PDB file of C-alpha atoms in Angstrom:
ATOM      1  CA  MET A  14      16.169  21.532  25.181  1.00 41.00           C
ATOM      2  CA  ASP A  15      19.698  20.638  23.920  1.00 46.00           C
ATOM      3  CA  PHE A  16      22.813  20.132  26.230  1.00 49.00           C
ATOM      4  CA  SER A  17      23.818  23.865  25.678  1.00 48.00           C
ATOM      5  CA  GLY A  18      20.430  24.845  27.506  1.00 49.00           C
ATOM      6  CA  GLU A  19      18.882  26.232  24.268  1.00 52.00           C
ATOM      7  CA  THR A  20      15.432  25.323  23.442  1.00 51.00           C
ATOM      8  CA  ILE A  21      15.005  23.228  20.211  1.00 61.00           C
ATOM      9  CA  ALA A  22      12.016  24.397  17.982  1.00 74.00           C
ATOM     10  CA  PRO A  23       9.497  21.697  17.128  1.00 89.00           C
ATOM     11  CA  LEU A  24       9.737  20.319  13.500  1.00 94.00           C
ATOM     12  CA  THR A  25       6.792  21.544  11.388  1.00 96.00           C
ATOM     13  CA  CYS A  26       5.218  20.530   8.197  1.00 97.00           C
ATOM     14  CA  LYS A  27       6.263  23.859   6.516  1.00 97.00           C
ATOM     15  CA  GLN A  28       9.973  22.715   7.215  1.00 97.00           C
ATOM     16  CA  ILE A  29       9.502  19.279   5.358  1.00 97.00           C
ATOM     17  CA  GLN A  30       7.636  21.069   2.531  1.00 97.00           C
ATOM     18  CA  THR A  31      10.483  23.586   2.156  1.00 97.00           C
ATOM     19  CA  THR A  32      13.080  20.749   2.133  1.00 97.00           C
ATOM     20  CA  LEU A  33      11.090  18.437  -0.427  1.00 97.00           C
ATOM     21  CA  ARG A  34      10.540  21.390  -2.716  1.00 96.00           C
ATOM     22  CA  GLY A  35      14.180  22.379  -2.646  1.00 97.00           C
ATOM     23  CA  ILE A  36      15.098  18.864  -4.138  1.00 97.00           C
ATOM     24  CA  ALA A  37      12.054  18.809  -6.640  1.00 98.00           C
ATOM     25  CA  ASP A  38      12.829  17.837 -10.385  1.00 98.00           C
ATOM     26  CA  PRO A  39      10.244  19.129 -12.970  1.00 97.00           C
ATOM     27  CA  VAL A  40      11.404  16.495 -15.364  1.00 98.00           C
ATOM     28  CA  ILE A  41      10.885  13.643 -12.916  1.00 97.00           C
ATOM     29  CA  ALA A  42       7.570  15.280 -12.102  1.00 98.00           C
ATOM     30  CA  GLU A  43       6.326  15.223 -15.493  1.00 97.00           C
ATOM     31  CA  HIS A  44       7.326  11.521 -16.000  1.00 97.00           C
ATOM     32  CA  SER A  45       5.436  10.659 -12.609  1.00 97.00           C
ATOM     33  CA  GLN A  46       2.447  12.466 -13.734  1.00 96.00           C
ATOM     34  CA  ARG A  47       2.288  10.106 -16.735  1.00 96.00           C
ATOM     35  CA  PHE A  48       3.258   7.032 -14.830  1.00 96.00           C
ATOM     36  CA  PHE A  49       0.618   7.516 -12.210  1.00 96.00           C
ATOM     37  CA  LYS A  50      -2.076   8.215 -14.769  1.00 96.00           C
ATOM     38  CA  THR A  51      -3.007  11.646 -13.743  1.00 96.00           C
ATOM     39  CA  GLY A  52      -4.779  12.683 -16.799  1.00 95.00           C
ATOM     40  CA  LYS A  53      -8.611  13.009 -17.276  1.00 94.00           C
ATOM     41  CA  GLY A  54     -10.108   9.507 -16.579  1.00 95.00           C
ATOM     42  CA  GLY A  55      -7.038   8.009 -14.976  1.00 95.00           C
ATOM     43  CA  TYR A  56      -6.787   6.494 -11.604  1.00 95.00           C
ATOM     44  CA  GLY A  57      -4.684   9.359 -10.476  1.00 96.00           C
ATOM     45  CA  GLU A  58      -6.581  12.048 -12.215  1.00 96.00           C
ATOM     46  CA  GLY A  59      -5.603  15.475 -10.951  1.00 96.00           C
ATOM     47  CA  ASP A  60      -2.622  14.476  -8.729  1.00 97.00           C
ATOM     48  CA  ARG A  61       0.358  16.733  -8.547  1.00 97.00           C
ATOM     49  CA  PHE A  62       3.969  15.909  -8.411  1.00 98.00           C
ATOM     50  CA  LEU A  63       7.155  17.634  -7.204  1.00 98.00           C
ATOM     51  CA  GLY A  64       9.528  14.987  -8.961  1.00 98.00           C
ATOM     52  CA  ILE A  65      11.407  13.390  -5.937  1.00 98.00           C
ATOM     53  CA  ARG A  66      12.308   9.635  -6.443  1.00 97.00           C
ATOM     54  CA  VAL A  67      11.250   7.284  -3.558  1.00 97.00           C
ATOM     55  CA  PRO A  68      14.771   6.324  -2.535  1.00 96.00           C
ATOM     56  CA  ILE A  69      15.532  10.157  -2.100  1.00 96.00           C
ATOM     57  CA  LEU A  70      12.354  10.523   0.074  1.00 97.00           C
ATOM     58  CA  ARG A  71      13.366   7.570   2.282  1.00 96.00           C
ATOM     59  CA  LYS A  72      16.737   9.034   2.742  1.00 96.00           C
ATOM     60  CA  HIS A  73      15.193  12.184   4.588  1.00 96.00           C
ATOM     61  CA  VAL A  74      12.806  10.500   6.696  1.00 96.00           C
ATOM     62  CA  SER A  75      15.190   9.883   9.729  1.00 94.00           C
ATOM     63  CA  ALA A  76      15.758  13.611   9.983  1.00 95.00           C
ATOM     64  CA  PHE A  77      12.243  14.471  10.302  1.00 96.00           C
ATOM     65  CA  GLN A  78      10.976  11.392  12.358  1.00 94.00           C
ATOM     66  CA  GLY A  79      10.640  13.610  15.350  1.00 95.00           C
ATOM     67  CA  ILE A  80       7.977  15.489  14.084  1.00 97.00           C
ATOM     68  CA  SER A  81       4.430  15.507  15.850  1.00 97.00           C
ATOM     69  CA  LEU A  82       1.355  13.552  14.621  1.00 98.00           C
ATOM     70  CA  THR A  83      -0.406  16.825  14.129  1.00 97.00           C
ATOM     71  CA  GLU A  84       2.310  18.194  11.872  1.00 98.00           C
ATOM     72  CA  THR A  85       2.264  14.835  10.095  1.00 98.00           C
ATOM     73  CA  ARG A  86      -1.405  14.974   9.438  1.00 98.00           C
ATOM     74  CA  LYS A  87      -0.995  18.436   7.772  1.00 98.00           C
ATOM     75  CA  LEU A  88       1.749  16.986   5.414  1.00 98.00           C
ATOM     76  CA  LEU A  89      -0.498  14.093   4.661  1.00 98.00           C
ATOM     77  CA  ARG A  90      -3.333  16.447   3.458  1.00 98.00           C
ATOM     78  CA  SER A  91      -0.906  17.960   0.958  1.00 98.00           C
ATOM     79  CA  HIS A  92      -1.880  18.409  -2.860  1.00 97.00           C
ATOM     80  CA  PHE A  93       1.517  17.022  -3.587  1.00 98.00           C
ATOM     81  CA  HIS A  94       1.903  13.252  -4.036  1.00 98.00           C
ATOM     82  CA  GLU A  95       5.309  13.124  -2.797  1.00 98.00           C
ATOM     83  CA  GLU A  96       4.525  15.059   0.406  1.00 98.00           C
ATOM     84  CA  ARG A  97       1.630  12.641   1.151  1.00 98.00           C
ATOM     85  CA  LEU A  98       3.947   9.651   0.607  1.00 98.00           C
ATOM     86  CA  PHE A  99       6.557  11.316   2.954  1.00 98.00           C
ATOM     87  CA  ALA A 100       3.939  11.653   5.722  1.00 98.00           C
ATOM     88  CA  LEU A 101       3.051   8.040   5.366  1.00 98.00           C
ATOM     89  CA  LEU A 102       6.810   7.017   5.402  1.00 98.00           C
ATOM     90  CA  LEU A 103       6.988   9.038   8.742  1.00 98.00           C
ATOM     91  CA  LEU A 104       3.899   7.484  10.106  1.00 98.00           C
ATOM     92  CA  VAL A 105       5.440   3.908   9.161  1.00 98.00           C
ATOM     93  CA  ARG A 106       8.541   4.895  11.103  1.00 98.00           C
ATOM     94  CA  LYS A 107       6.585   6.282  13.963  1.00 98.00           C
ATOM     95  CA  PHE A 108       4.407   3.021  14.269  1.00 98.00           C
ATOM     96  CA  GLU A 109       7.681   1.017  14.020  1.00 97.00           C
ATOM     97  CA  LYS A 110       9.377   2.883  16.875  1.00 97.00           C
ATOM     98  CA  GLY A 111       6.412   3.718  19.117  1.00 97.00           C
ATOM     99  CA  ASP A 112       4.720   2.199  22.061  1.00 97.00           C
ATOM    100  CA  VAL A 113       1.287   0.958  22.078  1.00 98.00           C
ATOM    101  CA  VAL A 114      -0.332   4.454  22.580  1.00 98.00           C
ATOM    102  CA  THR A 115       1.707   5.839  19.686  1.00 98.00           C
ATOM    103  CA  ARG A 116       0.959   2.960  17.480  1.00 98.00           C
ATOM    104  CA  GLU A 117      -2.844   3.391  18.064  1.00 98.00           C
ATOM    105  CA  ALA A 118      -2.661   6.834  17.477  1.00 98.00           C
ATOM    106  CA  VAL A 119      -0.863   6.284  14.095  1.00 98.00           C
ATOM    107  CA  TYR A 120      -3.506   3.751  13.179  1.00 98.00           C
ATOM    108  CA  ASN A 121      -6.396   6.187  14.188  1.00 98.00           C
ATOM    109  CA  LEU A 122      -4.812   9.035  12.253  1.00 98.00           C
ATOM    110  CA  TYR A 123      -4.334   6.714   9.148  1.00 98.00           C
ATOM    111  CA  PHE A 124      -8.123   5.771   9.093  1.00 97.00           C
ATOM    112  CA  GLY A 125      -9.107   9.186   9.677  1.00 98.00           C
ATOM    113  CA  ASN A 126      -7.392  10.451   6.476  1.00 98.00           C
ATOM    114  CA  LEU A 127      -8.000   7.630   4.109  1.00 98.00           C
ATOM    115  CA  GLU A 128      -9.060  10.195   1.586  1.00 97.00           C
ATOM    116  CA  PHE A 129      -5.517  11.148   1.168  1.00 98.00           C
ATOM    117  CA  VAL A 130      -3.932   7.552   0.836  1.00 98.00           C
ATOM    118  CA  ASN A 131      -5.219   7.672  -2.671  1.00 97.00           C
ATOM    119  CA  ASN A 132      -2.738   5.917  -4.978  1.00 98.00           C
ATOM    120  CA  TRP A 133      -1.270   2.478  -5.317  1.00 98.00           C
ATOM    121  CA  ASP A 134       2.038   3.312  -3.949  1.00 98.00           C
ATOM    122  CA  LEU A 135       0.944   5.105  -1.053  1.00 98.00           C
ATOM    123  CA  VAL A 136      -1.247   2.213  -0.054  1.00 98.00           C
ATOM    124  CA  ASP A 137       1.493  -0.181  -0.593  1.00 98.00           C
ATOM    125  CA  SER A 138       3.940   1.779   1.398  1.00 98.00           C
ATOM    126  CA  SER A 139       1.927   2.025   4.346  1.00 98.00           C
ATOM    127  CA  ALA A 140      -1.024  -0.594   4.424  1.00 98.00           C
ATOM    128  CA  PRO A 141       0.698  -3.592   5.602  1.00 98.00           C
ATOM    129  CA  TYR A 142       3.068  -1.880   8.162  1.00 98.00           C
ATOM    130  CA  ILE A 143       0.384   0.300   9.928  1.00 98.00           C
ATOM    131  CA  VAL A 144      -3.001  -1.410   9.293  1.00 98.00           C
ATOM    132  CA  GLY A 145      -1.934  -5.186   8.936  1.00 98.00           C
ATOM    133  CA  GLN A 146       0.547  -4.929  11.926  1.00 98.00           C
ATOM    134  CA  TRP A 147      -1.977  -3.243  14.196  1.00 98.00           C
ATOM    135  CA  LEU A 148      -4.691  -5.609  13.595  1.00 98.00           C
ATOM    136  CA  SER A 149      -2.310  -8.692  13.732  1.00 97.00           C
ATOM    137  CA  ASP A 150      -3.593  -9.562  17.296  1.00 96.00           C
ATOM    138  CA  LYS A 151      -7.191  -7.963  16.724  1.00 97.00           C
ATOM    139  CA  GLY A 152     -10.431  -8.302  15.067  1.00 96.00           C
ATOM    140  CA  ARG A 153     -10.177  -7.743  11.415  1.00 97.00           C
ATOM    141  CA  GLU A 154     -13.749  -6.679  10.532  1.00 97.00           C
ATOM    142  CA  ARG A 155     -12.733  -3.259   9.302  1.00 97.00           C
ATOM    143  CA  LEU A 156     -10.668  -4.865   6.463  1.00 98.00           C
ATOM    144  CA  TYR A 157     -13.878  -6.692   5.132  1.00 98.00           C
ATOM    145  CA  ILE A 158     -15.585  -3.246   5.344  1.00 98.00           C
ATOM    146  CA  LEU A 159     -12.960  -1.754   3.231  1.00 98.00           C
ATOM    147  CA  ALA A 160     -12.991  -4.587   0.783  1.00 98.00           C
ATOM    148  CA  LYS A 161     -16.528  -3.926   0.152  1.00 98.00           C
ATOM    149  CA  SER A 162     -16.152  -0.008  -0.352  1.00 98.00           C
ATOM    150  CA  GLU A 163     -16.748   1.728  -3.442  1.00 98.00           C
ATOM    151  CA  ASN A 164     -13.411   3.577  -3.121  1.00 98.00           C
ATOM    152  CA  LEU A 165     -10.667   1.691  -5.135  1.00 98.00           C
ATOM    153  CA  TRP A 166      -7.866   2.692  -2.705  1.00 98.00           C
ATOM    154  CA  GLU A 167      -9.914   1.558   0.298  1.00 98.00           C
ATOM    155  CA  ARG A 168     -10.413  -1.980  -1.402  1.00 98.00           C
ATOM    156  CA  ARG A 169      -6.641  -2.102  -2.191  1.00 98.00           C
ATOM    157  CA  ILE A 170      -5.827  -1.177   1.450  1.00 98.00           C
ATOM    158  CA  ALA A 171      -8.110  -4.145   2.551  1.00 98.00           C
ATOM    159  CA  ILE A 172      -6.082  -6.698   0.565  1.00 98.00           C
ATOM    160  CA  ILE A 173      -2.605  -5.154   0.763  1.00 98.00           C
ATOM    161  CA  SER A 174      -2.875  -5.063   4.695  1.00 98.00           C
ATOM    162  CA  THR A 175      -3.157  -8.837   4.721  1.00 98.00           C
ATOM    163  CA  PHE A 176       0.568  -8.924   3.530  1.00 98.00           C
ATOM    164  CA  HIS A 177       1.605  -8.457   7.108  1.00 98.00           C
ATOM    165  CA  PHE A 178      -0.467 -11.529   8.181  1.00 98.00           C
ATOM    166  CA  ILE A 179       0.836 -13.480   5.080  1.00 98.00           C
ATOM    167  CA  ARG A 180       4.392 -12.877   6.246  1.00 98.00           C
ATOM    168  CA  ASN A 181       3.447 -14.367   9.434  1.00 98.00           C
ATOM    169  CA  ASN A 182       2.102 -17.337   7.661  1.00 98.00           C
ATOM    170  CA  SER A 183      -1.487 -16.526   8.336  1.00 98.00           C
ATOM    171  CA  PHE A 184      -3.321 -16.786   5.031  1.00 98.00           C
ATOM    172  CA  SER A 185      -7.142 -16.965   5.904  1.00 98.00           C
ATOM    173  CA  ASP A 186      -7.910 -13.414   5.859  1.00 98.00           C
ATOM    174  CA  ALA A 187      -6.083 -12.756   2.586  1.00 98.00           C
ATOM    175  CA  LEU A 188      -8.021 -15.486   0.934  1.00 98.00           C
ATOM    176  CA  ARG A 189     -11.331 -14.531   2.110  1.00 98.00           C
ATOM    177  CA  ILE A 190     -10.613 -10.842   0.840  1.00 98.00           C
ATOM    178  CA  ALA A 191      -9.338 -12.314  -2.439  1.00 98.00           C
ATOM    179  CA  LEU A 192     -12.710 -13.960  -2.887  1.00 98.00           C
ATOM    180  CA  LEU A 193     -14.635 -10.752  -2.170  1.00 98.00           C
ATOM    181  CA  LEU A 194     -12.575  -8.900  -4.818  1.00 98.00           C
ATOM    182  CA  LYS A 195     -12.355 -11.674  -7.223  1.00 97.00           C
ATOM    183  CA  HIS A 196     -14.870  -9.987  -9.670  1.00 96.00           C
ATOM    184  CA  ASP A 197     -13.521  -6.276  -9.168  1.00 98.00           C
ATOM    185  CA  LYS A 198     -13.644  -4.145 -11.931  1.00 97.00           C
ATOM    186  CA  GLU A 199     -10.363  -2.434 -11.356  1.00 98.00           C
ATOM    187  CA  ASP A 200      -7.211  -3.699 -12.858  1.00 97.00           C
ATOM    188  CA  LEU A 201      -5.166  -2.334  -9.784  1.00 98.00           C
ATOM    189  CA  ILE A 202      -7.265  -4.649  -7.566  1.00 98.00           C
ATOM    190  CA  HIS A 203      -6.578  -7.676  -9.792  1.00 98.00           C
ATOM    191  CA  LYS A 204      -3.015  -7.050  -9.667  1.00 98.00           C
ATOM    192  CA  ALA A 205      -2.935  -6.570  -5.758  1.00 98.00           C
ATOM    193  CA  VAL A 206      -4.947  -9.771  -5.242  1.00 98.00           C
ATOM    194  CA  GLY A 207      -2.777 -11.669  -7.602  1.00 98.00           C
ATOM    195  CA  TRP A 208       0.416 -10.351  -5.768  1.00 98.00           C
ATOM    196  CA  MET A 209      -1.038 -11.484  -2.387  1.00 98.00           C
ATOM    197  CA  LEU A 210      -1.880 -14.867  -3.610  1.00 98.00           C
ATOM    198  CA  ARG A 211       1.683 -15.051  -5.154  1.00 98.00           C
ATOM    199  CA  GLU A 212       2.988 -14.279  -1.784  1.00 98.00           C
ATOM    200  CA  ILE A 213       1.036 -17.038  -0.036  1.00 98.00           C
ATOM    201  CA  GLY A 214       2.409 -19.429  -2.701  1.00 98.00           C
ATOM    202  CA  LYS A 215       6.022 -18.460  -1.700  1.00 98.00           C
ATOM    203  CA  ARG A 216       5.251 -19.663   1.794  1.00 98.00           C
ATOM    204  CA  ASP A 217       2.770 -22.491   1.087  1.00 98.00           C
ATOM    205  CA  PRO A 218       2.289 -23.589  -2.452  1.00 98.00           C
ATOM    206  CA  ALA A 219      -0.501 -26.094  -1.419  1.00 98.00           C
ATOM    207  CA  VAL A 220      -2.557 -23.309  -0.089  1.00 98.00           C
ATOM    208  CA  GLU A 221      -2.216 -21.104  -3.149  1.00 98.00           C
ATOM    209  CA  LYS A 222      -3.002 -24.130  -5.499  1.00 97.00           C
ATOM    210  CA  THR A 223      -5.990 -25.223  -3.610  1.00 97.00           C
ATOM    211  CA  PHE A 224      -7.386 -21.736  -3.870  1.00 98.00           C
ATOM    212  CA  LEU A 225      -6.613 -21.529  -7.542  1.00 98.00           C
ATOM    213  CA  ARG A 226      -7.940 -24.827  -8.500  1.00 95.00           C
ATOM    214  CA  GLU A 227     -11.422 -23.725  -7.251  1.00 96.00           C
ATOM    215  CA  HIS A 228     -11.490 -20.224  -8.548  1.00 97.00           C
ATOM    216  CA  TYR A 229      -8.943 -19.617 -11.458  1.00 97.00           C
ATOM    217  CA  ARG A 230     -11.289 -19.966 -14.395  1.00 96.00           C
ATOM    218  CA  GLU A 231     -13.424 -17.146 -12.867  1.00 95.00           C
ATOM    219  CA  MET A 232     -10.549 -14.730 -12.095  1.00 96.00           C
ATOM    220  CA  PRO A 233      -9.654 -11.806 -14.195  1.00 97.00           C
ATOM    221  CA  ARG A 234      -6.738 -12.548 -16.483  1.00 97.00           C
ATOM    222  CA  THR A 235      -4.423 -10.140 -14.893  1.00 98.00           C
ATOM    223  CA  MET A 236      -5.007 -11.454 -11.401  1.00 98.00           C
ATOM    224  CA  LEU A 237      -4.310 -14.974 -12.443  1.00 98.00           C
ATOM    225  CA  ARG A 238      -1.184 -13.966 -14.221  1.00 98.00           C
ATOM    226  CA  TYR A 239       0.198 -12.311 -11.218  1.00 98.00           C
ATOM    227  CA  ALA A 240      -0.679 -15.196  -9.035  1.00 98.00           C
ATOM    228  CA  ILE A 241       0.946 -17.847 -11.137  1.00 98.00           C
ATOM    229  CA  GLU A 242       4.021 -15.604 -12.215  1.00 97.00           C
ATOM    230  CA  ARG A 243       6.441 -17.963 -10.378  1.00 97.00           C
ATOM    231  CA  PHE A 244       5.162 -21.318 -11.608  1.00 97.00           C
ATOM    232  CA  PRO A 245       7.073 -23.379 -14.122  1.00 97.00           C
ATOM    233  CA  GLU A 246       6.098 -22.378 -17.686  1.00 97.00           C
ATOM    234  CA  GLN A 247       4.151 -25.296 -18.489  1.00 96.00           C
ATOM    235  CA  GLU A 248       1.953 -25.030 -15.260  1.00 97.00           C
ATOM    236  CA  ARG A 249       1.415 -21.541 -16.092  1.00 97.00           C
ATOM    237  CA  LYS A 250       0.303 -22.450 -19.494  1.00 97.00           C
ATOM    238  CA  LYS A 251      -2.249 -24.865 -18.226  1.00 97.00           C
ATOM    239  CA  TYR A 252      -3.590 -22.364 -16.053  1.00 97.00           C
ATOM    240  CA  LEU A 253      -4.017 -19.798 -18.752  1.00 96.00           C
ATOM    241  CA  GLU A 254      -5.534 -22.205 -21.091  1.00 95.00           C
ATOM    242  CA  GLY A 255      -8.062 -23.298 -18.298  1.00 94.00           C
ATOM    243  CA  LYS A 256      -6.512 -26.779 -18.215  1.00 93.00           C
ATOM    244  CA  ALA A 257      -5.020 -27.088 -14.666  1.00 92.00           C
ATOM    245  CA  SER A 258      -6.172 -30.119 -12.896  1.00 79.00           C
TER     246      SER A 258
END
């Protein structure tokens, strides 16, 4: 009820869908479908886009942050990529602003709907801020289960969730999961692992280099390139040539 005494209707999934579809751009949608590899055999095969840039989506989050988790879950199950991303941005906001009960509910909703967190941007926009943060003071066995999943996106959630730990100078889980994923067949996992190794190196170069010295010759090329991206040119060259000491 507002100050005038009138009852305010609760926000709904339908309201968000109406808003987002009103700002959709078919030109952007066509580009996004190519960018996210939605064609046959691509990692995003069959995904559908409205055509809304991420900064525009983020601008609308605050207007709908009061929506219930039930309605957010409906949006997360949308056929449209941007609606799923918007739902995840809402969940991140609810987690950040919520008490422990709300945070647990968000975390459980997230894991109950992993099949809809099904592209790299959806994972990267949510996993560290929900999964990583929730597990920061808890057991992390679930991440190791995800790291062994047959599902590409679950494996990416496992490694990207460790970004929260890395930001807090805790590297052990990221390094252990990196080992589990060292021989992964997917390029999107190679990039994610290399990225997390690089983030470790930003905070403690010695830790990253100790890991690399032991494993860099066995790492996929893309993973290694991402990991050593910030190294001086001559040092990068030695790693790529297999001559790092």
